[in-house]
Short mmCIF file of C-alpha atoms and ligand atoms in Angstrom, two decimals:
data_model
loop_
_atom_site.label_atom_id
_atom_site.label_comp_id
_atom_site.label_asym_id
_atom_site.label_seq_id
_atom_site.Cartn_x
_atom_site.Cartn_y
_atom_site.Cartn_z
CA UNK G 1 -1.60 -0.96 -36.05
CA UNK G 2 0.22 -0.92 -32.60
CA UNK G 3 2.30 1.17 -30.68
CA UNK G 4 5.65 -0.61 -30.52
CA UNK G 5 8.02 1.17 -32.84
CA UNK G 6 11.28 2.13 -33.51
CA UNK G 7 12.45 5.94 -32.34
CA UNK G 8 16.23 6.38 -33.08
CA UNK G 9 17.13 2.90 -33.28
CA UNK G 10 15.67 1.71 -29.95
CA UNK G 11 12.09 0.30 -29.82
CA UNK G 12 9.33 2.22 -27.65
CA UNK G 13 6.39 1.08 -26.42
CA UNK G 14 4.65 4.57 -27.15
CA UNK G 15 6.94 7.02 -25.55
CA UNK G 16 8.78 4.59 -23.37
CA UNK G 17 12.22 3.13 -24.53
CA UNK G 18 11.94 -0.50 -23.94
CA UNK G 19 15.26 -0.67 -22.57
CA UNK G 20 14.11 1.84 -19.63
CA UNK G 21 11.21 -0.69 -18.81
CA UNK G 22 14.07 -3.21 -18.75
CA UNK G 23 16.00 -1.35 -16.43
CA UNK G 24 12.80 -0.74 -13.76
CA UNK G 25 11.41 -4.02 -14.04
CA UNK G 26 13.74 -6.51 -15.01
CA UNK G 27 13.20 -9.21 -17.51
CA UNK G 28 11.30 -11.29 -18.63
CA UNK G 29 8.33 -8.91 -18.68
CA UNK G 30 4.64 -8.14 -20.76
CA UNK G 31 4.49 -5.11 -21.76
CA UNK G 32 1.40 -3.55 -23.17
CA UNK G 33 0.06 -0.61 -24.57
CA UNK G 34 -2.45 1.59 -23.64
CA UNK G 35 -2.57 3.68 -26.63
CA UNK G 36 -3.16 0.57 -28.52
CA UNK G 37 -5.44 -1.36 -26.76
CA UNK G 38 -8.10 1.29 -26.15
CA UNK G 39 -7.91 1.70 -29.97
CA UNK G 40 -7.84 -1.98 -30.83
CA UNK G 41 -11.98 -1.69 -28.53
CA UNK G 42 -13.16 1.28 -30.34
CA UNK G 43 -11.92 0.29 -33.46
CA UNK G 44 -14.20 -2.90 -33.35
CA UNK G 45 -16.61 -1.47 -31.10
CA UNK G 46 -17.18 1.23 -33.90
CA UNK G 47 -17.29 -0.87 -36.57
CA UNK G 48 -20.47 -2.37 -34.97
CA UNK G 49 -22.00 1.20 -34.35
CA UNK G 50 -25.20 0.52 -36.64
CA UNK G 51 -26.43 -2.12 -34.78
CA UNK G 52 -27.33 -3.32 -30.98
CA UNK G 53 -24.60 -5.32 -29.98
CA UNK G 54 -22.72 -5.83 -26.62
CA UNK G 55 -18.63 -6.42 -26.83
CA UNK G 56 -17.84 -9.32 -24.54
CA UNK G 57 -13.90 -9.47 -24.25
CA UNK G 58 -12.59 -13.18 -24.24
CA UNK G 59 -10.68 -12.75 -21.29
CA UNK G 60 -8.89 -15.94 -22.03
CA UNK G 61 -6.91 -14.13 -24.28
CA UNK G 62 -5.75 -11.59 -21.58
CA UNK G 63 -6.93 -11.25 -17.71
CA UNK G 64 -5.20 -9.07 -15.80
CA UNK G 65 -7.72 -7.02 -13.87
CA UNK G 66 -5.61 -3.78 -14.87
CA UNK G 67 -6.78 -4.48 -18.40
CA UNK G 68 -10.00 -5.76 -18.18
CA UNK G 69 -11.24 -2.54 -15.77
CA UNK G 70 -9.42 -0.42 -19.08
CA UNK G 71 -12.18 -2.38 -21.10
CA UNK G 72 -14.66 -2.11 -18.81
CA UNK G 73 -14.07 1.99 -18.99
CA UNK G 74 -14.47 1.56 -22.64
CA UNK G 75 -17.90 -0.01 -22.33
CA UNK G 76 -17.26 -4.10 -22.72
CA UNK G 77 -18.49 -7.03 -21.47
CA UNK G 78 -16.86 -9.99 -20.75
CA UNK G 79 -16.72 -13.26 -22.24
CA UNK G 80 -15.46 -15.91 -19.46
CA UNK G 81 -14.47 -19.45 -19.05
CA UNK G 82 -14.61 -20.23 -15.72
CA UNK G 83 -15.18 -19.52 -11.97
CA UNK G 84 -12.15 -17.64 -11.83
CA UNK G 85 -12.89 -15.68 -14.91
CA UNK G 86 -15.92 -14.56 -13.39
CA UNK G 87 -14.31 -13.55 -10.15
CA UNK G 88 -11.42 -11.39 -12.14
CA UNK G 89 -14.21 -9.76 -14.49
CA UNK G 90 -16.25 -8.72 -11.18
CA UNK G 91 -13.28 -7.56 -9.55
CA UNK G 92 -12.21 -5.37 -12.69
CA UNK G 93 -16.10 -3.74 -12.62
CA UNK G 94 -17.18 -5.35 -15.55
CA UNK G 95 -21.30 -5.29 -15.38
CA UNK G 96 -22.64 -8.99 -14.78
CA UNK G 97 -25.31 -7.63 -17.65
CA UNK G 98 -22.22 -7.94 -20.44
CA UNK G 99 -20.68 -11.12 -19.10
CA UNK G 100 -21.70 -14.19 -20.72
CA UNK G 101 -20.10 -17.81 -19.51
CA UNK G 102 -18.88 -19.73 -22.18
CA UNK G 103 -17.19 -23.82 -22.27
CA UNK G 104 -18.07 -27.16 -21.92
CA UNK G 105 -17.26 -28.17 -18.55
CA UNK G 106 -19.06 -25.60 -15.94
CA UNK G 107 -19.58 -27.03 -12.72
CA UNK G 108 -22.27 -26.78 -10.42
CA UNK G 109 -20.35 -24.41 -8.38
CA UNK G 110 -19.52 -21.88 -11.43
CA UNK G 111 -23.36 -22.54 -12.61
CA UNK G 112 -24.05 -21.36 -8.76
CA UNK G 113 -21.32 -18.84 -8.88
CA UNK G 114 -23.02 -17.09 -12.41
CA UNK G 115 -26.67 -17.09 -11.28
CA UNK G 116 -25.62 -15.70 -7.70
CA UNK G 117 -23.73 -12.22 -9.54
CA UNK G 118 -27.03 -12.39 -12.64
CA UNK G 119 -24.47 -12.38 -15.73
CA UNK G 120 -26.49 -11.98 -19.10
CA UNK G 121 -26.39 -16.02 -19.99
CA UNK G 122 -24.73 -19.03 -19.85
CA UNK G 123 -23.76 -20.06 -23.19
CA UNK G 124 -24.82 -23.67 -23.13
CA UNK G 125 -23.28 -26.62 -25.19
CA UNK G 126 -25.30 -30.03 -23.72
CA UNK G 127 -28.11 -30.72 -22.74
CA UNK G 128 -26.73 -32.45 -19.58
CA UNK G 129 -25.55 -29.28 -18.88
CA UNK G 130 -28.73 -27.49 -19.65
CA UNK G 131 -30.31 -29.68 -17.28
CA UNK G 132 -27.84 -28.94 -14.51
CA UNK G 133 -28.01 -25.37 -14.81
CA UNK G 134 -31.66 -26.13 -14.67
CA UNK G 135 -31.33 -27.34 -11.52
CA UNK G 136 -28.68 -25.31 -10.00
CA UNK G 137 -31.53 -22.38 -10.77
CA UNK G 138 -34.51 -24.48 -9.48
CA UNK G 139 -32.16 -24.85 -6.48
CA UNK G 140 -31.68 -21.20 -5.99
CA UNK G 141 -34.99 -19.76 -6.73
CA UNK G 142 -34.10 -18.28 -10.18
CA UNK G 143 -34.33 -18.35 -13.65
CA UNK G 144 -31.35 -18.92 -15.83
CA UNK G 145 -31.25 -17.09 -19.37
CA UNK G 146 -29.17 -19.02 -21.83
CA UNK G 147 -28.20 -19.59 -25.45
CA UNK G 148 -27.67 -22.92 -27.07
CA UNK G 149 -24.16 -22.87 -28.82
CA UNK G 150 -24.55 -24.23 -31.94
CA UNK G 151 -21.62 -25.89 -34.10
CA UNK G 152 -22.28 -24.90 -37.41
CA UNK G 153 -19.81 -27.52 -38.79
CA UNK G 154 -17.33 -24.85 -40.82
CA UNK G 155 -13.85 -25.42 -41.35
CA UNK G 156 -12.56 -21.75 -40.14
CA UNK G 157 -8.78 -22.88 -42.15
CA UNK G 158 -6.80 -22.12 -38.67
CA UNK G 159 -4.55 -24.36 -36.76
CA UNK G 160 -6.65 -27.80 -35.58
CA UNK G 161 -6.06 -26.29 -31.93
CA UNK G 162 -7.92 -23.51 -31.99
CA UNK G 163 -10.60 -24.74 -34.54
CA UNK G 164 -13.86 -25.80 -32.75
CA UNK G 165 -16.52 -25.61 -35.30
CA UNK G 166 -16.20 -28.49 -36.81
CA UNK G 167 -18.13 -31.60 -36.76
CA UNK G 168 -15.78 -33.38 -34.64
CA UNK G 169 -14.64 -30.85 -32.52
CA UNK G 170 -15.69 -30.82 -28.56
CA UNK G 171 -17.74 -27.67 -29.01
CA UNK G 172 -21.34 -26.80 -29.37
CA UNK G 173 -24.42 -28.50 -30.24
CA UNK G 174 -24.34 -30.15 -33.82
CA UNK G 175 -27.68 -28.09 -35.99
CA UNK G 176 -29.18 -31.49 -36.92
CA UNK G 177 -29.92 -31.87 -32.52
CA UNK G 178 -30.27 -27.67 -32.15
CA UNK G 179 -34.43 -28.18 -32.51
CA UNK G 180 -34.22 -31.06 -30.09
CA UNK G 181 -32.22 -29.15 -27.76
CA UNK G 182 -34.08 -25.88 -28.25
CA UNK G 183 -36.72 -28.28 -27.26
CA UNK G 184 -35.91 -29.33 -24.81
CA UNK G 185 -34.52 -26.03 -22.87
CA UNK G 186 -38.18 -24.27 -23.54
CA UNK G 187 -39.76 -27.53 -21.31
CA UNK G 188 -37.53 -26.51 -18.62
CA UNK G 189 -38.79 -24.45 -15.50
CA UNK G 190 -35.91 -22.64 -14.87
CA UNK G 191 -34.17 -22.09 -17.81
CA UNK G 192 -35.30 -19.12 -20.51
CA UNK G 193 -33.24 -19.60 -24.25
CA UNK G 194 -32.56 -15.97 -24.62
CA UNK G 195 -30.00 -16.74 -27.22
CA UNK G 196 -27.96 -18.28 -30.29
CA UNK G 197 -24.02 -18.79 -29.92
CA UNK G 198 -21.32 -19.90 -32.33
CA UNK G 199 -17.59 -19.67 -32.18
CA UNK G 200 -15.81 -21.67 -34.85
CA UNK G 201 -12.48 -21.12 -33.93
CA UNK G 202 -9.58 -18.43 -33.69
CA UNK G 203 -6.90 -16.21 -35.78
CA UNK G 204 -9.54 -16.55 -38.51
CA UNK G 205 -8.25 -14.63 -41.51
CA UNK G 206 -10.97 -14.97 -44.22
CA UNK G 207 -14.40 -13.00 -43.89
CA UNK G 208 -16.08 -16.02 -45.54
CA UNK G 209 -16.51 -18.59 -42.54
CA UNK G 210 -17.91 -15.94 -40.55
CA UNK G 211 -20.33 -15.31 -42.62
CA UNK G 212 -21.24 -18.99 -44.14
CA UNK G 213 -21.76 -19.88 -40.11
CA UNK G 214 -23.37 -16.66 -39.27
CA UNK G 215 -26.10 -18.14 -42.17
CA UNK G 216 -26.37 -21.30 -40.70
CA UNK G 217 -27.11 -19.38 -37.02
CA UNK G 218 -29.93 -17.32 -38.81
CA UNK G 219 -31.76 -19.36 -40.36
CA UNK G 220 -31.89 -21.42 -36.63
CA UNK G 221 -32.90 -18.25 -35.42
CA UNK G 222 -36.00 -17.91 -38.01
CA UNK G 223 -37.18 -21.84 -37.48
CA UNK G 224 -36.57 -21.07 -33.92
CA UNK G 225 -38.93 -17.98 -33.89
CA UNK G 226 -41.49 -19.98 -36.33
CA UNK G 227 -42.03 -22.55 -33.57
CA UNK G 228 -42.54 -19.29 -30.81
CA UNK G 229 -38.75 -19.41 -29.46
CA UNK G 230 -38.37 -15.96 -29.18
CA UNK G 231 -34.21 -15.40 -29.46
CA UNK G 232 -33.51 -11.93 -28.81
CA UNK G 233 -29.36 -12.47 -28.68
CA UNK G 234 -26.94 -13.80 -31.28
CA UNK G 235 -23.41 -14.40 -30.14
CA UNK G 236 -20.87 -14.80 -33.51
CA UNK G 237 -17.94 -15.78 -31.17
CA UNK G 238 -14.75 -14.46 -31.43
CA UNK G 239 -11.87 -15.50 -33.73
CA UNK G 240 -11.04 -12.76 -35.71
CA UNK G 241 -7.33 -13.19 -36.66
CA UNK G 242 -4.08 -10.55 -36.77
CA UNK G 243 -0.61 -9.91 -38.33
CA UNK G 244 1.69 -11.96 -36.49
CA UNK G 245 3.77 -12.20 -39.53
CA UNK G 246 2.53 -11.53 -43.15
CA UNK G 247 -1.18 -12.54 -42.59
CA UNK G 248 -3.75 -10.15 -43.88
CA UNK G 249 -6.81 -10.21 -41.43
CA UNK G 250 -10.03 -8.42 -42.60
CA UNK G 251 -10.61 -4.87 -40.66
CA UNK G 252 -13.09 -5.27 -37.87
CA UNK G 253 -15.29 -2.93 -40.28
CA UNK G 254 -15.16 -5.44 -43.22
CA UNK G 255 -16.59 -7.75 -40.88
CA UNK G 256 -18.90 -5.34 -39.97
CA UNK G 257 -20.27 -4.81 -43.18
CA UNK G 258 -20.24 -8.41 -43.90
CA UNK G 259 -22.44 -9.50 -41.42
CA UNK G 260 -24.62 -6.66 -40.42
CA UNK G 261 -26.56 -6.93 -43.34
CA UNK G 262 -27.42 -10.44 -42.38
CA UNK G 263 -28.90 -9.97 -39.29
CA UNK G 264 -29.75 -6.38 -39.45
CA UNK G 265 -34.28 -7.53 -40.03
CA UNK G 266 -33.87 -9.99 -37.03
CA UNK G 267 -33.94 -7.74 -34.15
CA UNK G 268 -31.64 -9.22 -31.99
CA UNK G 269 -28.82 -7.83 -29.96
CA UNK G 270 -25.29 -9.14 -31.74
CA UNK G 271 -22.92 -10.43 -29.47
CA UNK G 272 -19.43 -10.68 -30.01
CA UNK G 273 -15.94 -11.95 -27.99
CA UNK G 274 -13.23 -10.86 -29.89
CA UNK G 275 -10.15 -11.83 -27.79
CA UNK G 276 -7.09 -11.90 -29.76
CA UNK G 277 -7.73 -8.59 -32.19
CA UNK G 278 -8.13 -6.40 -29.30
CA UNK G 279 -5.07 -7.44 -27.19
CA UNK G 280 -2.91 -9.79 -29.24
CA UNK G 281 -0.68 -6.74 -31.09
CA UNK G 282 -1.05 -4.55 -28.08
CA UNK G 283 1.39 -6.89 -26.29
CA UNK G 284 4.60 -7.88 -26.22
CA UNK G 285 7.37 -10.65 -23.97
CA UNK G 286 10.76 -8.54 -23.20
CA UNK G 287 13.44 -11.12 -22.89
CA UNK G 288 17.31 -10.59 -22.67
CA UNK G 289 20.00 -13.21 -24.06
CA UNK G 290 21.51 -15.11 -22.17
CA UNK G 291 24.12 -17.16 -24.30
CA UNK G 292 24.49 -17.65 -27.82
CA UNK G 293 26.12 -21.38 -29.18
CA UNK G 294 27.00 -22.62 -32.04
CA UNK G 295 26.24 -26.31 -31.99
CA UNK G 296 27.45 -28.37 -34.88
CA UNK G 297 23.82 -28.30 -37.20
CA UNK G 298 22.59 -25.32 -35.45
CA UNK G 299 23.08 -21.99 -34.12
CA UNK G 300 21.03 -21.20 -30.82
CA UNK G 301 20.54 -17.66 -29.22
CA UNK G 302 19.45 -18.91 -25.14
CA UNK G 303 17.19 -16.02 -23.43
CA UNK G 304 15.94 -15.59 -20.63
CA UNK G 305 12.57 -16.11 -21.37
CA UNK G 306 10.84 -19.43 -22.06
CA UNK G 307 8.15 -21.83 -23.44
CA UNK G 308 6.76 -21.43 -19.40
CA UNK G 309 6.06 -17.73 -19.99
CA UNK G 310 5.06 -17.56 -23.91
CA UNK G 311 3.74 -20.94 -25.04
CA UNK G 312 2.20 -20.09 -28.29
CA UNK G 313 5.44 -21.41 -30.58
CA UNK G 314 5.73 -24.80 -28.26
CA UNK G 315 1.76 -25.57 -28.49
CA UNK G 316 1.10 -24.17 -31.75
CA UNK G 317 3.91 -24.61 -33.67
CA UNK G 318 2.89 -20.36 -33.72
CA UNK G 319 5.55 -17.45 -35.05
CA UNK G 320 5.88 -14.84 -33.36
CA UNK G 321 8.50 -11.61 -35.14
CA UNK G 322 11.36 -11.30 -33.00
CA UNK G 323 12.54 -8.05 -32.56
CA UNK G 324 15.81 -6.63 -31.24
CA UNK G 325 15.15 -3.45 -28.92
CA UNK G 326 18.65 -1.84 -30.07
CA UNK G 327 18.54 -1.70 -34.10
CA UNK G 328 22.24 -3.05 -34.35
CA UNK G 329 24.41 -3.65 -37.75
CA UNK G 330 26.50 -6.51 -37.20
CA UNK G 331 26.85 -7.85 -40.54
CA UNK G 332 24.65 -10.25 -41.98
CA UNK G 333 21.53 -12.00 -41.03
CA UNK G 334 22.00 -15.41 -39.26
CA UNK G 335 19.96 -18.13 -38.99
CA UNK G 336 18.96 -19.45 -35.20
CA UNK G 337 16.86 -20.84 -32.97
CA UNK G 338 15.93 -18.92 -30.21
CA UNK G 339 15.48 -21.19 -27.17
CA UNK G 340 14.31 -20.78 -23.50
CA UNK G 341 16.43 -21.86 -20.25
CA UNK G 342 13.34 -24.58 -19.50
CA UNK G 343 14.45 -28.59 -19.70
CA UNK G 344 12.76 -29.48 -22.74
CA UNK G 345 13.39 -29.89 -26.48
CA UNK G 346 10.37 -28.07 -27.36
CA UNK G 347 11.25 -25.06 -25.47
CA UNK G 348 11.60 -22.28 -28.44
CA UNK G 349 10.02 -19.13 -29.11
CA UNK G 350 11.56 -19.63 -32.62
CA UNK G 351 12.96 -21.87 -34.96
CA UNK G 352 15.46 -21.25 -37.69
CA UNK G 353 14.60 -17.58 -37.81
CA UNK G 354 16.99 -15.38 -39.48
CA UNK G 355 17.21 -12.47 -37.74
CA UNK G 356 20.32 -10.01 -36.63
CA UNK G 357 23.16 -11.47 -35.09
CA UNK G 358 22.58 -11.41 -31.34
CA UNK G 359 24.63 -10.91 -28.26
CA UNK G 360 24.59 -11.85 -24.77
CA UNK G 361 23.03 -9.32 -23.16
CA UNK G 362 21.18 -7.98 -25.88
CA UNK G 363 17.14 -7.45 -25.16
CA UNK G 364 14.76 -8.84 -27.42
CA UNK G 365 10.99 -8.13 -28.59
CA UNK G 366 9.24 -11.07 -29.07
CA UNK G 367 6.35 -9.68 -30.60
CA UNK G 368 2.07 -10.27 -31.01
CA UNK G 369 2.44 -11.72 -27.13
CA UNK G 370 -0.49 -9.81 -25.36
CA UNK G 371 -2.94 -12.33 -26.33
CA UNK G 372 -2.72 -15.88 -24.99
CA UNK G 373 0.74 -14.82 -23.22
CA UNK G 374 0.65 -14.67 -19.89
CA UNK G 375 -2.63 -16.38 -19.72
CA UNK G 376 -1.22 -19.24 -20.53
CA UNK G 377 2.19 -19.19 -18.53
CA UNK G 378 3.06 -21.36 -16.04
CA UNK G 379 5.32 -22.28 -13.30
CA UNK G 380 7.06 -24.80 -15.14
CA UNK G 381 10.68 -25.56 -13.79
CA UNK G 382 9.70 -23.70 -10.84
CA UNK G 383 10.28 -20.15 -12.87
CA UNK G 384 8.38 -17.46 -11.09
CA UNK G 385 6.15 -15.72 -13.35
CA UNK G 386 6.98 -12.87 -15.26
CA UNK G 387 5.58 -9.14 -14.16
CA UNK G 388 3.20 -7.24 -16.58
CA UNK G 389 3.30 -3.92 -17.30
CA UNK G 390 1.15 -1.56 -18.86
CA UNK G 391 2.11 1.91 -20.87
CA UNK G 392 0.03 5.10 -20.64
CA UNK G 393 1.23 8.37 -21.32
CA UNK G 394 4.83 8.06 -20.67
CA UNK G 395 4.63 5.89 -17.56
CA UNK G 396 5.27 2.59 -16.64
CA UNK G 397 2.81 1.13 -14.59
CA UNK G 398 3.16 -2.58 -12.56
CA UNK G 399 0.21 -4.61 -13.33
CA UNK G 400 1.30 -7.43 -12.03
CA UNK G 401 5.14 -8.27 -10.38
CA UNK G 402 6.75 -10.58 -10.65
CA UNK G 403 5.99 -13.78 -8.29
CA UNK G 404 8.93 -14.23 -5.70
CA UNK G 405 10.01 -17.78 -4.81
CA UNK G 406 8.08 -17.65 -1.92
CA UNK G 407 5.00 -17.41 -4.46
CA UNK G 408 5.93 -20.76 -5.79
CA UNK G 409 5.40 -22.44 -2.65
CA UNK G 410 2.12 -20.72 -1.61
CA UNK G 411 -0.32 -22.98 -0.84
CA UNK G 412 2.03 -25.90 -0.76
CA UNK G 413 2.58 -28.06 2.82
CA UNK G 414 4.73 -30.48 4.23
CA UNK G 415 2.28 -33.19 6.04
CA UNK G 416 3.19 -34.18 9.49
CA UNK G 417 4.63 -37.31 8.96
CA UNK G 418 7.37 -35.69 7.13
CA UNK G 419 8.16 -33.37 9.84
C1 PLP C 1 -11.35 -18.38 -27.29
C2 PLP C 1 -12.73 -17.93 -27.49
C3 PLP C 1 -12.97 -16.62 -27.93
C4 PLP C 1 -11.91 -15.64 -28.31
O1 PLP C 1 -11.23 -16.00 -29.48
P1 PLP C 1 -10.22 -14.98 -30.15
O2 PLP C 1 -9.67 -15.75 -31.29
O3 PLP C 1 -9.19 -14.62 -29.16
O4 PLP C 1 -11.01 -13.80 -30.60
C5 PLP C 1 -14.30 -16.22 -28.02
N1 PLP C 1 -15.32 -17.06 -27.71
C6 PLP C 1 -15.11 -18.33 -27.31
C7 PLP C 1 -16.26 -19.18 -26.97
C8 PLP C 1 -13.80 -18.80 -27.17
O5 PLP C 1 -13.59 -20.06 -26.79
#
């Protein structure tokens, strides 16, 4: 359920016409719902009521500080990927007690970075990088709480990109080392295993992988506590998938019920990162056309908009619903590609998608965007990036502007010789 509907022909975002957020900010743009996202948190959140469990928001999926400090209102934690991540969460007010530092690559810096601020744990996946969090803490004086994540070797049925449970896959620690590893963390001085993680992978549509690897992860947890490891935190990940176009994701509170009972006599806090299900339908890309034309095998509607700002269809192959903001009746369907201005054959947001006839000019809803949207944009072609905007109540509030051209060539310098 989200907030972007149709109100006498035009689509809103809640009470705003889209068209009016056009007008104000230009286009491209994110928009995003308030309405929605608060409900998309308490809607999970709730469905987790009967037992511990801290919400840490994969802010990979969406990081503007605007909407992270809206989730840190509602009570949630952060799941982060980096130094930066970090930085953004602290900046937004999320509590260093919810943020947990996930990925395979942390360097000493970010180890330094995390144990300076005290988040809840590192989420570890080697045990060279056990050891150099190990001595990043000796270093410092301090003792670093982790959790070993474990790849629990499940085929999660999603797109081979955003799997990473699987035996193969760069992620995690495989469960035939996990005792070794477990091992070897509780031998070292500065380093306490506080916790179990998993994530197998994301836009997860089936209940069933969650809870075959959520299995594997407890009975770790009981051999773990058999040999005196004493885990107090399981982490499930995120993953959980949404309607982009006629998927049928389990509620938050099927998962619930799912896995609660599995975990319910272990005392442990649950942790989760849902990224995707709490910001992906809570966000859309506003684009205008530019141009249509009719090449000889194909028809092509150009926008302004492109595989820069919204890479999910280039990278993915993903589909995302196209809307148009005007309902218009101009005969029957037709059957396009809808491409971006950037120099590249794989710059589409969609391919042979039948859709209304569209007309230069026209504005556009490409849909499902406020996950992995503008997270993932770039500068490519030397487009500024787009501005965000967020909905509340009637009002349009800038998150984020758009970047001038002078923004492109912050940082950048001409070395004397050139002068
Ligand atoms: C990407 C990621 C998430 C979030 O995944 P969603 O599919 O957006 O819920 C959570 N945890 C980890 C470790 C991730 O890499």
């Amino acid at each position: 359920m989200h907030d972007f509907q149709y109100r006498d022909g035009e689509l809103h975002c809640e009470r705003v016409a889209l068209s009016r957020i056009a007008k104000e900010v230009g286009t491209p743009c994110y928009v995003y719902s308030h309405t929605t996202l608060v409900r998309h948190y308490r809607v999970f959140d709730g469905a987790f009521q009967s037992i511990p469990h801290i919400v840490a928001f994969a802010m990979k999926a969406n990081s503007n500080v605007a909407i992270l400090r809206l989730m840190a209102r509602e009570g949630s934690g952060a799941d982060i990927v980096s130094g930066g991540e970090l930085y953004r969460a602290l900046r937004a007010g999320i509590p260093p007690s919810k943020i947990v530092f996930a990925g395979v690559g942390k360097s000493w810096e970010e180890i330094r970075y995390a144990l300076e601020t005290d988040i809840l744990m590192f989420n570890v996946e080697s045990s060279d990088e056990l050891r150099a969090i190990d001595d990043v803490a000796a270093e410092m004086g301090r003792r670093a709480r982790v959790a070993l994540r474990i790849n629990p070797d499940i085929d999660p049925q999603t797109h081979p990109y955003i799997s990473t449970g699987l035996k193969k896959s760069k992620f995690g620690i495989s469960a035939a080392r996990a005792l070794d590893e477990f091992k070897l963390a509780s031998s070292l001085q500065h380093t306490e295993v506080v916790g179990v993680h998993k994530h197998i992978g994301s836009q997860l549509t089936e209940v069933a992988p969650f809870v075959d690897a959520l299995k594997k992860v407890v009975a770790l947890v009981e051999t773990l506590k058999g040999h005196g490891t004493d885990i107090r935190y399981i982490n499930i990940g995120g993953g959980l998938g949404i309607t982009y176009s006629d998927e049928t994701p389990p509620l938050p509170k099927e998962l619930a019920e799912a896995l609660s009972p599995l975990i319910r006599d272990l005392k442990c806090v649950l942790i989760m990162e849902p990224g995707r299900v709490i910001a992906g339908n809570a966000g859309i890309l506003m684009t205008r056309v530019l141009y249509t034309k009719e090449a000889e095998a194909k028809h092509f509607v150009i926008v302004d908009a492109a595989m820069n700002d919204l890479i999910r269809p280039s990278l993915y192959n993903a589909y995302h619903d196209i809307l148009p903001v005007r309902e218009v009746q101009r005969g029957n369907p037709v059957t396009v590609d809808v491409v971006g201005p950037v120099c590249e054959s794989g710059d589409f947001l969609a391919k042979d998608r039948t859709m209304p006839e569209a007309k230069p000019g026209d504005l556009l809803a490409v849909m499902s965007a406020g996950a992995y949207g503008f997270t993932m944009a770039s500068n490519y072609n030397s487009r500024p990036r787009v501005p965000e905007v967020l909905i509340r109540e009637g009002e349009i509030h800038v998150i984020r502007r758009r970047e001038t051209y002078d923004d492109l060539v912050r940082g950048e310098a001409i070395p004397e010789f050139l002068r």
